[in-house]
Amino acid sequence: MDKMIDLEARASKWQTRRAEVIGRIADLKEMRGVALLAGEHFDSETIRDAVDELDAIDAAEAAEARQERERLLSDDEKRRQNIRKRLASVQKTRDSAIQRAEDAAHALAAALDSVLATSREASTLMMKMGFPPALFLTDVNVKLAASYRLASILYPVCGRKFGRIELPEVGGNHMPDGTNRADSWKEADRKKTGAAFNTALGTGDE
């Protein structure tokens, strides 16, 4: 806004000076005509000086306009350089975030595979000791519990849907599997499976 006002003020300044010189030239020409009628001498150099001044005003205004364009181009280039620098930084941060997300996804996949594998093995070992299959250690229940816990973690960022991934509803203080949402996944799992493990570990043979 300030730049616009400044440009308008400059344009007005040149217009005022130009109008003043044009008016002066007109007056001088009229005076020359009167002198010619009266047979008197008139110094035409004053008119040429005024015309030269008018040319100088036009040249000065053009030069000022050119300098302003160059300044604006320079300012715009500086702005673009700053934006490019920020964009390069954002790209680097984004690349790092993508890599971390991919690494975390691989780590999650490996961890979930281990959770399923150890749940199956624990259930098999309990049955070998004569205990009934632990309901909470079945693939179905382990996957359900995992899906609820993952949804609880991802929902604040992803919402209910993240691209083609749809998360289960996990609102409220309790998960759909009845566990306390405030508990960590490990704590919640211990509360569900602890009795089965403790019984088996407390009475099984070495």
PDB file of C-alpha atoms in Angstrom:
ATOM      1  CA  MET A   1       0.000   0.000   0.000  1.00  0.00           C
ATOM      2  CA  ASP A   2       2.826   2.423   0.918  1.00  0.00           C
ATOM      3  CA  LYS A   3       4.637   1.584  -2.330  1.00  0.00           C
ATOM      4  CA  MET A   4       1.501   2.349  -4.323  1.00  0.00           C
ATOM      5  CA  ILE A   5       1.124   5.721  -2.599  1.00  0.00           C
ATOM      6  CA  ASP A   6       4.802   6.501  -3.259  1.00  0.00           C
ATOM      7  CA  LEU A   7       4.450   5.652  -6.957  1.00  0.00           C
ATOM      8  CA  GLU A   8       1.359   7.832  -7.257  1.00  0.00           C
ATOM      9  CA  ALA A   9       3.170  10.710  -5.521  1.00  0.00           C
ATOM     10  CA  ARG A  10       6.091  10.463  -7.923  1.00  0.00           C
ATOM     11  CA  ALA A  11       3.810  10.355 -10.964  1.00  0.00           C
ATOM     12  CA  SER A  12       1.940  13.395  -9.648  1.00  0.00           C
ATOM     13  CA  LYS A  13       5.254  15.215  -9.101  1.00  0.00           C
ATOM     14  CA  TRP A  14       6.299  14.729 -12.723  1.00  0.00           C
ATOM     15  CA  GLN A  15       2.850  15.650 -14.028  1.00  0.00           C
ATOM     16  CA  THR A  16       2.927  18.877 -12.032  1.00  0.00           C
ATOM     17  CA  ARG A  17       6.391  19.835 -13.282  1.00  0.00           C
ATOM     18  CA  ARG A  18       5.482  18.915 -16.849  1.00  0.00           C
ATOM     19  CA  ALA A  19       2.290  20.981 -16.728  1.00  0.00           C
ATOM     20  CA  GLU A  20       4.200  23.949 -15.303  1.00  0.00           C
ATOM     21  CA  VAL A  21       6.820  23.834 -18.072  1.00  0.00           C
ATOM     22  CA  ILE A  22       4.209  23.337 -20.814  1.00  0.00           C
ATOM     23  CA  GLY A  23       2.326  26.334 -19.446  1.00  0.00           C
ATOM     24  CA  ARG A  24       5.529  28.349 -19.395  1.00  0.00           C
ATOM     25  CA  ILE A  25       6.319  27.408 -22.993  1.00  0.00           C
ATOM     26  CA  ALA A  26       2.824  28.467 -24.042  1.00  0.00           C
ATOM     27  CA  ASP A  27       3.276  31.805 -22.245  1.00  0.00           C
ATOM     28  CA  LEU A  28       6.683  32.335 -23.858  1.00  0.00           C
ATOM     29  CA  LYS A  29       5.332  31.609 -27.323  1.00  0.00           C
ATOM     30  CA  GLU A  30       2.534  34.062 -26.756  1.00  0.00           C
ATOM     31  CA  MET A  31       5.051  36.664 -25.584  1.00  0.00           C
ATOM     32  CA  ARG A  32       7.127  35.988 -28.705  1.00  0.00           C
ATOM     33  CA  GLY A  33       4.077  36.580 -30.875  1.00  0.00           C
ATOM     34  CA  VAL A  34       3.292  39.855 -29.114  1.00  0.00           C
ATOM     35  CA  ALA A  35       6.920  40.953 -29.525  1.00  0.00           C
ATOM     36  CA  LEU A  36       6.839  40.073 -33.200  1.00  0.00           C
ATOM     37  CA  LEU A  37       3.684  42.150 -33.727  1.00  0.00           C
ATOM     38  CA  ALA A  38       5.244  45.032 -31.855  1.00  0.00           C
ATOM     39  CA  GLY A  39       8.473  44.745 -33.808  1.00  0.00           C
ATOM     40  CA  GLU A  40      10.369  44.134 -30.631  1.00  0.00           C
ATOM     41  CA  HIS A  41      13.200  41.680 -29.992  1.00  0.00           C
ATOM     42  CA  PHE A  42      12.399  38.454 -28.198  1.00  0.00           C
ATOM     43  CA  ASP A  43      14.979  36.019 -26.930  1.00  0.00           C
ATOM     44  CA  SER A  44      13.813  32.679 -28.394  1.00  0.00           C
ATOM     45  CA  GLU A  45      16.493  30.932 -26.329  1.00  0.00           C
ATOM     46  CA  THR A  46      14.103  31.011 -23.373  1.00  0.00           C
ATOM     47  CA  ILE A  47      11.631  28.870 -25.327  1.00  0.00           C
ATOM     48  CA  ARG A  48      14.371  26.415 -26.346  1.00  0.00           C
ATOM     49  CA  ASP A  49      15.520  26.211 -22.732  1.00  0.00           C
ATOM     50  CA  ALA A  50      11.964  25.452 -21.617  1.00  0.00           C
ATOM     51  CA  VAL A  51      11.574  22.797 -24.336  1.00  0.00           C
ATOM     52  CA  ASP A  52      14.893  21.257 -23.250  1.00  0.00           C
ATOM     53  CA  GLU A  53      13.624  21.274 -19.685  1.00  0.00           C
ATOM     54  CA  LEU A  54      10.466  19.481 -20.788  1.00  0.00           C
ATOM     55  CA  ASP A  55      12.565  16.858 -22.587  1.00  0.00           C
ATOM     56  CA  ALA A  56      14.685  16.498 -19.466  1.00  0.00           C
ATOM     57  CA  ILE A  57      11.558  15.952 -17.361  1.00  0.00           C
ATOM     58  CA  ASP A  58      10.383  13.198 -19.734  1.00  0.00           C
ATOM     59  CA  ALA A  59      13.838  11.579 -19.653  1.00  0.00           C
ATOM     60  CA  ALA A  60      14.055  11.824 -15.860  1.00  0.00           C
ATOM     61  CA  GLU A  61      10.610  10.305 -15.392  1.00  0.00           C
ATOM     62  CA  ALA A  62      11.477   7.474 -17.783  1.00  0.00           C
ATOM     63  CA  ALA A  63      14.769   6.848 -15.951  1.00  0.00           C
ATOM     64  CA  GLU A  64      13.041   6.844 -12.573  1.00  0.00           C
ATOM     65  CA  ALA A  65      10.415   4.418 -13.862  1.00  0.00           C
ATOM     66  CA  ARG A  66      13.167   2.149 -15.207  1.00  0.00           C
ATOM     67  CA  GLN A  67      15.016   2.236 -11.875  1.00  0.00           C
ATOM     68  CA  GLU A  68      11.803   1.437 -10.036  1.00  0.00           C
ATOM     69  CA  ARG A  69      11.177  -1.548 -12.323  1.00  0.00           C
ATOM     70  CA  GLU A  70      14.737  -2.754 -11.723  1.00  0.00           C
ATOM     71  CA  ARG A  71      14.316  -2.322  -7.964  1.00  0.00           C
ATOM     72  CA  LEU A  72      11.049  -4.235  -8.013  1.00  0.00           C
ATOM     73  CA  LEU A  73      12.649  -6.990 -10.069  1.00  0.00           C
ATOM     74  CA  SER A  74      15.526  -7.111  -7.598  1.00  0.00           C
ATOM     75  CA  ASP A  75      13.133  -7.249  -4.638  1.00  0.00           C
ATOM     76  CA  ASP A  76      11.093  -9.931  -6.392  1.00  0.00           C
ATOM     77  CA  GLU A  77      14.217 -11.964  -7.081  1.00  0.00           C
ATOM     78  CA  LYS A  78      15.254 -11.698  -3.427  1.00  0.00           C
ATOM     79  CA  ARG A  79      11.763 -12.814  -2.409  1.00  0.00           C
ATOM     80  CA  ARG A  80      11.953 -15.725  -4.817  1.00  0.00           C
ATOM     81  CA  GLN A  81      15.385 -16.689  -3.527  1.00  0.00           C
ATOM     82  CA  ASN A  82      14.067 -16.723   0.039  1.00  0.00           C
ATOM     83  CA  ILE A  83      11.093 -18.823  -1.040  1.00  0.00           C
ATOM     84  CA  ARG A  84      13.350 -21.225  -2.948  1.00  0.00           C
ATOM     85  CA  LYS A  85      15.582 -21.550   0.114  1.00  0.00           C
ATOM     86  CA  ARG A  86      12.544 -22.299   2.294  1.00  0.00           C
ATOM     87  CA  LEU A  87      11.181 -24.734  -0.289  1.00  0.00           C
ATOM     88  CA  ALA A  88      14.499 -26.614  -0.383  1.00  0.00           C
ATOM     89  CA  SER A  89      14.399 -26.857   3.420  1.00  0.00           C
ATOM     90  CA  VAL A  90      10.792 -28.072   3.348  1.00  0.00           C
ATOM     91  CA  GLN A  91      11.679 -30.672   0.706  1.00  0.00           C
ATOM     92  CA  LYS A  92      14.526 -31.953   2.867  1.00  0.00           C
ATOM     93  CA  THR A  93      12.278 -32.157   5.928  1.00  0.00           C
ATOM     94  CA  ARG A  94       9.553 -33.860   3.888  1.00  0.00           C
ATOM     95  CA  ASP A  95      11.981 -36.419   2.474  1.00  0.00           C
ATOM     96  CA  SER A  96      13.177 -37.160   5.997  1.00  0.00           C
ATOM     97  CA  ALA A  97       9.585 -37.537   7.213  1.00  0.00           C
ATOM     98  CA  ILE A  98       8.764 -39.920   4.348  1.00  0.00           C
ATOM     99  CA  GLN A  99      11.826 -42.011   5.139  1.00  0.00           C
ATOM    100  CA  ARG A 100      10.950 -42.088   8.835  1.00  0.00           C
ATOM    101  CA  ALA A 101       7.371 -43.065   7.985  1.00  0.00           C
ATOM    102  CA  GLU A 102       8.580 -45.877   5.736  1.00  0.00           C
ATOM    103  CA  ASP A 103      11.091 -47.086   8.339  1.00  0.00           C
ATOM    104  CA  ALA A 104       8.412 -46.925  11.028  1.00  0.00           C
ATOM    105  CA  ALA A 105       5.991 -48.878   8.800  1.00  0.00           C
ATOM    106  CA  HIS A 106       8.583 -51.625   8.260  1.00  0.00           C
ATOM    107  CA  ALA A 107       9.337 -51.662  11.988  1.00  0.00           C
ATOM    108  CA  LEU A 108       5.617 -51.809  12.772  1.00  0.00           C
ATOM    109  CA  ALA A 109       5.089 -54.672  10.334  1.00  0.00           C
ATOM    110  CA  ALA A 110       7.961 -56.611  11.901  1.00  0.00           C
ATOM    111  CA  ALA A 111       6.708 -55.885  15.431  1.00  0.00           C
ATOM    112  CA  LEU A 112       3.139 -56.932  14.588  1.00  0.00           C
ATOM    113  CA  ASP A 113       4.458 -60.123  12.987  1.00  0.00           C
ATOM    114  CA  SER A 114       6.371 -60.804  16.205  1.00  0.00           C
ATOM    115  CA  VAL A 115       3.290 -60.088  18.347  1.00  0.00           C
ATOM    116  CA  LEU A 116       1.244 -62.576  16.305  1.00  0.00           C
ATOM    117  CA  ALA A 117       4.007 -65.182  16.273  1.00  0.00           C
ATOM    118  CA  THR A 118       4.686 -64.971  20.020  1.00  0.00           C
ATOM    119  CA  SER A 119       0.945 -65.002  20.775  1.00  0.00           C
ATOM    120  CA  ARG A 120       0.546 -68.238  18.773  1.00  0.00           C
ATOM    121  CA  GLU A 121       3.597 -69.772  20.420  1.00  0.00           C
ATOM    122  CA  ALA A 122       2.448 -68.771  23.919  1.00  0.00           C
ATOM    123  CA  SER A 123      -0.989 -70.285  23.250  1.00  0.00           C
ATOM    124  CA  THR A 124       0.593 -73.506  21.938  1.00  0.00           C
ATOM    125  CA  LEU A 125       2.897 -73.771  24.955  1.00  0.00           C
ATOM    126  CA  MET A 126      -0.034 -73.257  27.358  1.00  0.00           C
ATOM    127  CA  MET A 127      -1.995 -76.015  25.638  1.00  0.00           C
ATOM    128  CA  LYS A 128       1.040 -78.327  25.831  1.00  0.00           C
ATOM    129  CA  MET A 129       0.929 -77.841  29.602  1.00  0.00           C
ATOM    130  CA  GLY A 130      -2.723 -78.807  29.624  1.00  0.00           C
ATOM    131  CA  PHE A 131      -4.300 -75.374  29.801  1.00  0.00           C
ATOM    132  CA  PRO A 132      -7.161 -74.374  27.496  1.00  0.00           C
ATOM    133  CA  PRO A 133      -6.397 -72.101  24.535  1.00  0.00           C
ATOM    134  CA  ALA A 134      -6.129 -68.482  25.655  1.00  0.00           C
ATOM    135  CA  LEU A 135      -8.897 -66.547  23.904  1.00  0.00           C
ATOM    136  CA  PHE A 136      -7.019 -63.255  23.930  1.00  0.00           C
ATOM    137  CA  LEU A 137      -4.016 -64.861  22.215  1.00  0.00           C
ATOM    138  CA  THR A 138      -5.844 -65.945  19.061  1.00  0.00           C
ATOM    139  CA  ASP A 139      -4.952 -64.203  15.807  1.00  0.00           C
ATOM    140  CA  VAL A 140      -8.420 -62.665  15.556  1.00  0.00           C
ATOM    141  CA  ASN A 141      -8.317 -61.052  18.995  1.00  0.00           C
ATOM    142  CA  VAL A 142      -4.678 -60.006  18.763  1.00  0.00           C
ATOM    143  CA  LYS A 143      -5.351 -58.298  15.406  1.00  0.00           C
ATOM    144  CA  LEU A 144      -8.484 -56.603  16.782  1.00  0.00           C
ATOM    145  CA  ALA A 145      -6.613 -55.280  19.811  1.00  0.00           C
ATOM    146  CA  ALA A 146      -3.769 -54.093  17.594  1.00  0.00           C
ATOM    147  CA  SER A 147      -6.143 -52.374  15.178  1.00  0.00           C
ATOM    148  CA  TYR A 148      -7.846 -50.483  18.015  1.00  0.00           C
ATOM    149  CA  ARG A 149      -4.551 -49.393  19.556  1.00  0.00           C
ATOM    150  CA  LEU A 150      -3.104 -48.307  16.219  1.00  0.00           C
ATOM    151  CA  ALA A 151      -6.305 -46.435  15.382  1.00  0.00           C
ATOM    152  CA  SER A 152      -6.126 -44.606  18.713  1.00  0.00           C
ATOM    153  CA  ILE A 153      -2.576 -43.482  17.918  1.00  0.00           C
ATOM    154  CA  LEU A 154      -3.218 -42.570  14.272  1.00  0.00           C
ATOM    155  CA  TYR A 155      -6.654 -40.960  14.571  1.00  0.00           C
ATOM    156  CA  PRO A 156      -5.456 -37.500  15.791  1.00  0.00           C
ATOM    157  CA  VAL A 157      -3.340 -37.194  12.627  1.00  0.00           C
ATOM    158  CA  CYS A 158      -5.185 -39.299  10.082  1.00  0.00           C
ATOM    159  CA  GLY A 159      -8.817 -38.991  11.086  1.00  0.00           C
ATOM    160  CA  ARG A 160     -11.197 -41.857  10.395  1.00  0.00           C
ATOM    161  CA  LYS A 161      -9.797 -42.325   6.887  1.00  0.00           C
ATOM    162  CA  PHE A 162      -6.277 -41.942   5.579  1.00  0.00           C
ATOM    163  CA  GLY A 163      -6.325 -42.392   1.836  1.00  0.00           C
ATOM    164  CA  ARG A 164      -7.661 -45.917   1.301  1.00  0.00           C
ATOM    165  CA  ILE A 165      -7.006 -46.904   4.917  1.00  0.00           C
ATOM    166  CA  GLU A 166     -10.116 -46.814   7.106  1.00  0.00           C
ATOM    167  CA  LEU A 167      -9.617 -46.845  10.860  1.00  0.00           C
ATOM    168  CA  PRO A 168     -12.074 -48.365  13.354  1.00  0.00           C
ATOM    169  CA  GLU A 169     -14.033 -46.098  15.670  1.00  0.00           C
ATOM    170  CA  VAL A 170     -12.214 -45.796  18.996  1.00  0.00           C
ATOM    171  CA  GLY A 171     -13.902 -42.857  20.733  1.00  0.00           C
ATOM    172  CA  GLY A 172     -14.604 -42.701  24.450  1.00  0.00           C
ATOM    173  CA  ASN A 173     -12.617 -43.825  27.478  1.00  0.00           C
ATOM    174  CA  HIS A 174     -12.692 -47.491  26.558  1.00  0.00           C
ATOM    175  CA  MET A 175     -11.678 -49.375  23.458  1.00  0.00           C
ATOM    176  CA  PRO A 176     -14.208 -51.578  21.650  1.00  0.00           C
ATOM    177  CA  ASP A 177     -12.414 -54.594  23.185  1.00  0.00           C
ATOM    178  CA  GLY A 178     -13.193 -53.246  26.665  1.00  0.00           C
ATOM    179  CA  THR A 179      -9.693 -52.102  27.573  1.00  0.00           C
ATOM    180  CA  ASN A 180      -8.998 -48.709  29.100  1.00  0.00           C
ATOM    181  CA  ARG A 181      -7.946 -46.221  26.454  1.00  0.00           C
ATOM    182  CA  ALA A 182      -5.668 -44.439  28.931  1.00  0.00           C
ATOM    183  CA  ASP A 183      -3.609 -47.616  29.410  1.00  0.00           C
ATOM    184  CA  SER A 184      -0.690 -48.339  27.134  1.00  0.00           C
ATOM    185  CA  TRP A 185      -1.150 -51.227  24.742  1.00  0.00           C
ATOM    186  CA  LYS A 186       1.250 -53.295  26.846  1.00  0.00           C
ATOM    187  CA  GLU A 187      -0.652 -52.499  30.061  1.00  0.00           C
ATOM    188  CA  ALA A 188      -4.001 -53.284  28.465  1.00  0.00           C
ATOM    189  CA  ASP A 189      -2.704 -56.564  27.064  1.00  0.00           C
ATOM    190  CA  ARG A 190      -1.233 -57.575  30.419  1.00  0.00           C
ATOM    191  CA  LYS A 191      -4.625 -57.030  32.059  1.00  0.00           C
ATOM    192  CA  LYS A 192      -6.309 -59.293  29.493  1.00  0.00           C
ATOM    193  CA  THR A 193      -3.690 -62.035  29.191  1.00  0.00           C
ATOM    194  CA  GLY A 194      -2.019 -61.799  32.588  1.00  0.00           C
ATOM    195  CA  ALA A 195      -4.265 -64.366  34.278  1.00  0.00           C
ATOM    196  CA  ALA A 196      -3.619 -66.982  31.593  1.00  0.00           C
ATOM    197  CA  PHE A 197       0.142 -66.419  31.685  1.00  0.00           C
ATOM    198  CA  ASN A 198       0.303 -66.340  35.487  1.00  0.00           C
ATOM    199  CA  THR A 199      -1.683 -69.543  35.801  1.00  0.00           C
ATOM    200  CA  ALA A 200       0.434 -71.346  33.247  1.00  0.00           C
ATOM    201  CA  LEU A 201       3.708 -70.030  34.589  1.00  0.00           C
ATOM    202  CA  GLY A 202       2.725 -70.764  38.181  1.00  0.00           C
ATOM    203  CA  THR A 203       1.692 -74.453  37.709  1.00  0.00           C
ATOM    204  CA  GLY A 204       3.553 -75.658  34.603  1.00  0.00           C
ATOM    205  CA  ASP A 205       6.470 -78.080  34.736  1.00  0.00           C
ATOM    206  CA  GLU A 206       9.985 -76.863  33.946  1.00  0.00           C
TER     207      GLU A 206
END
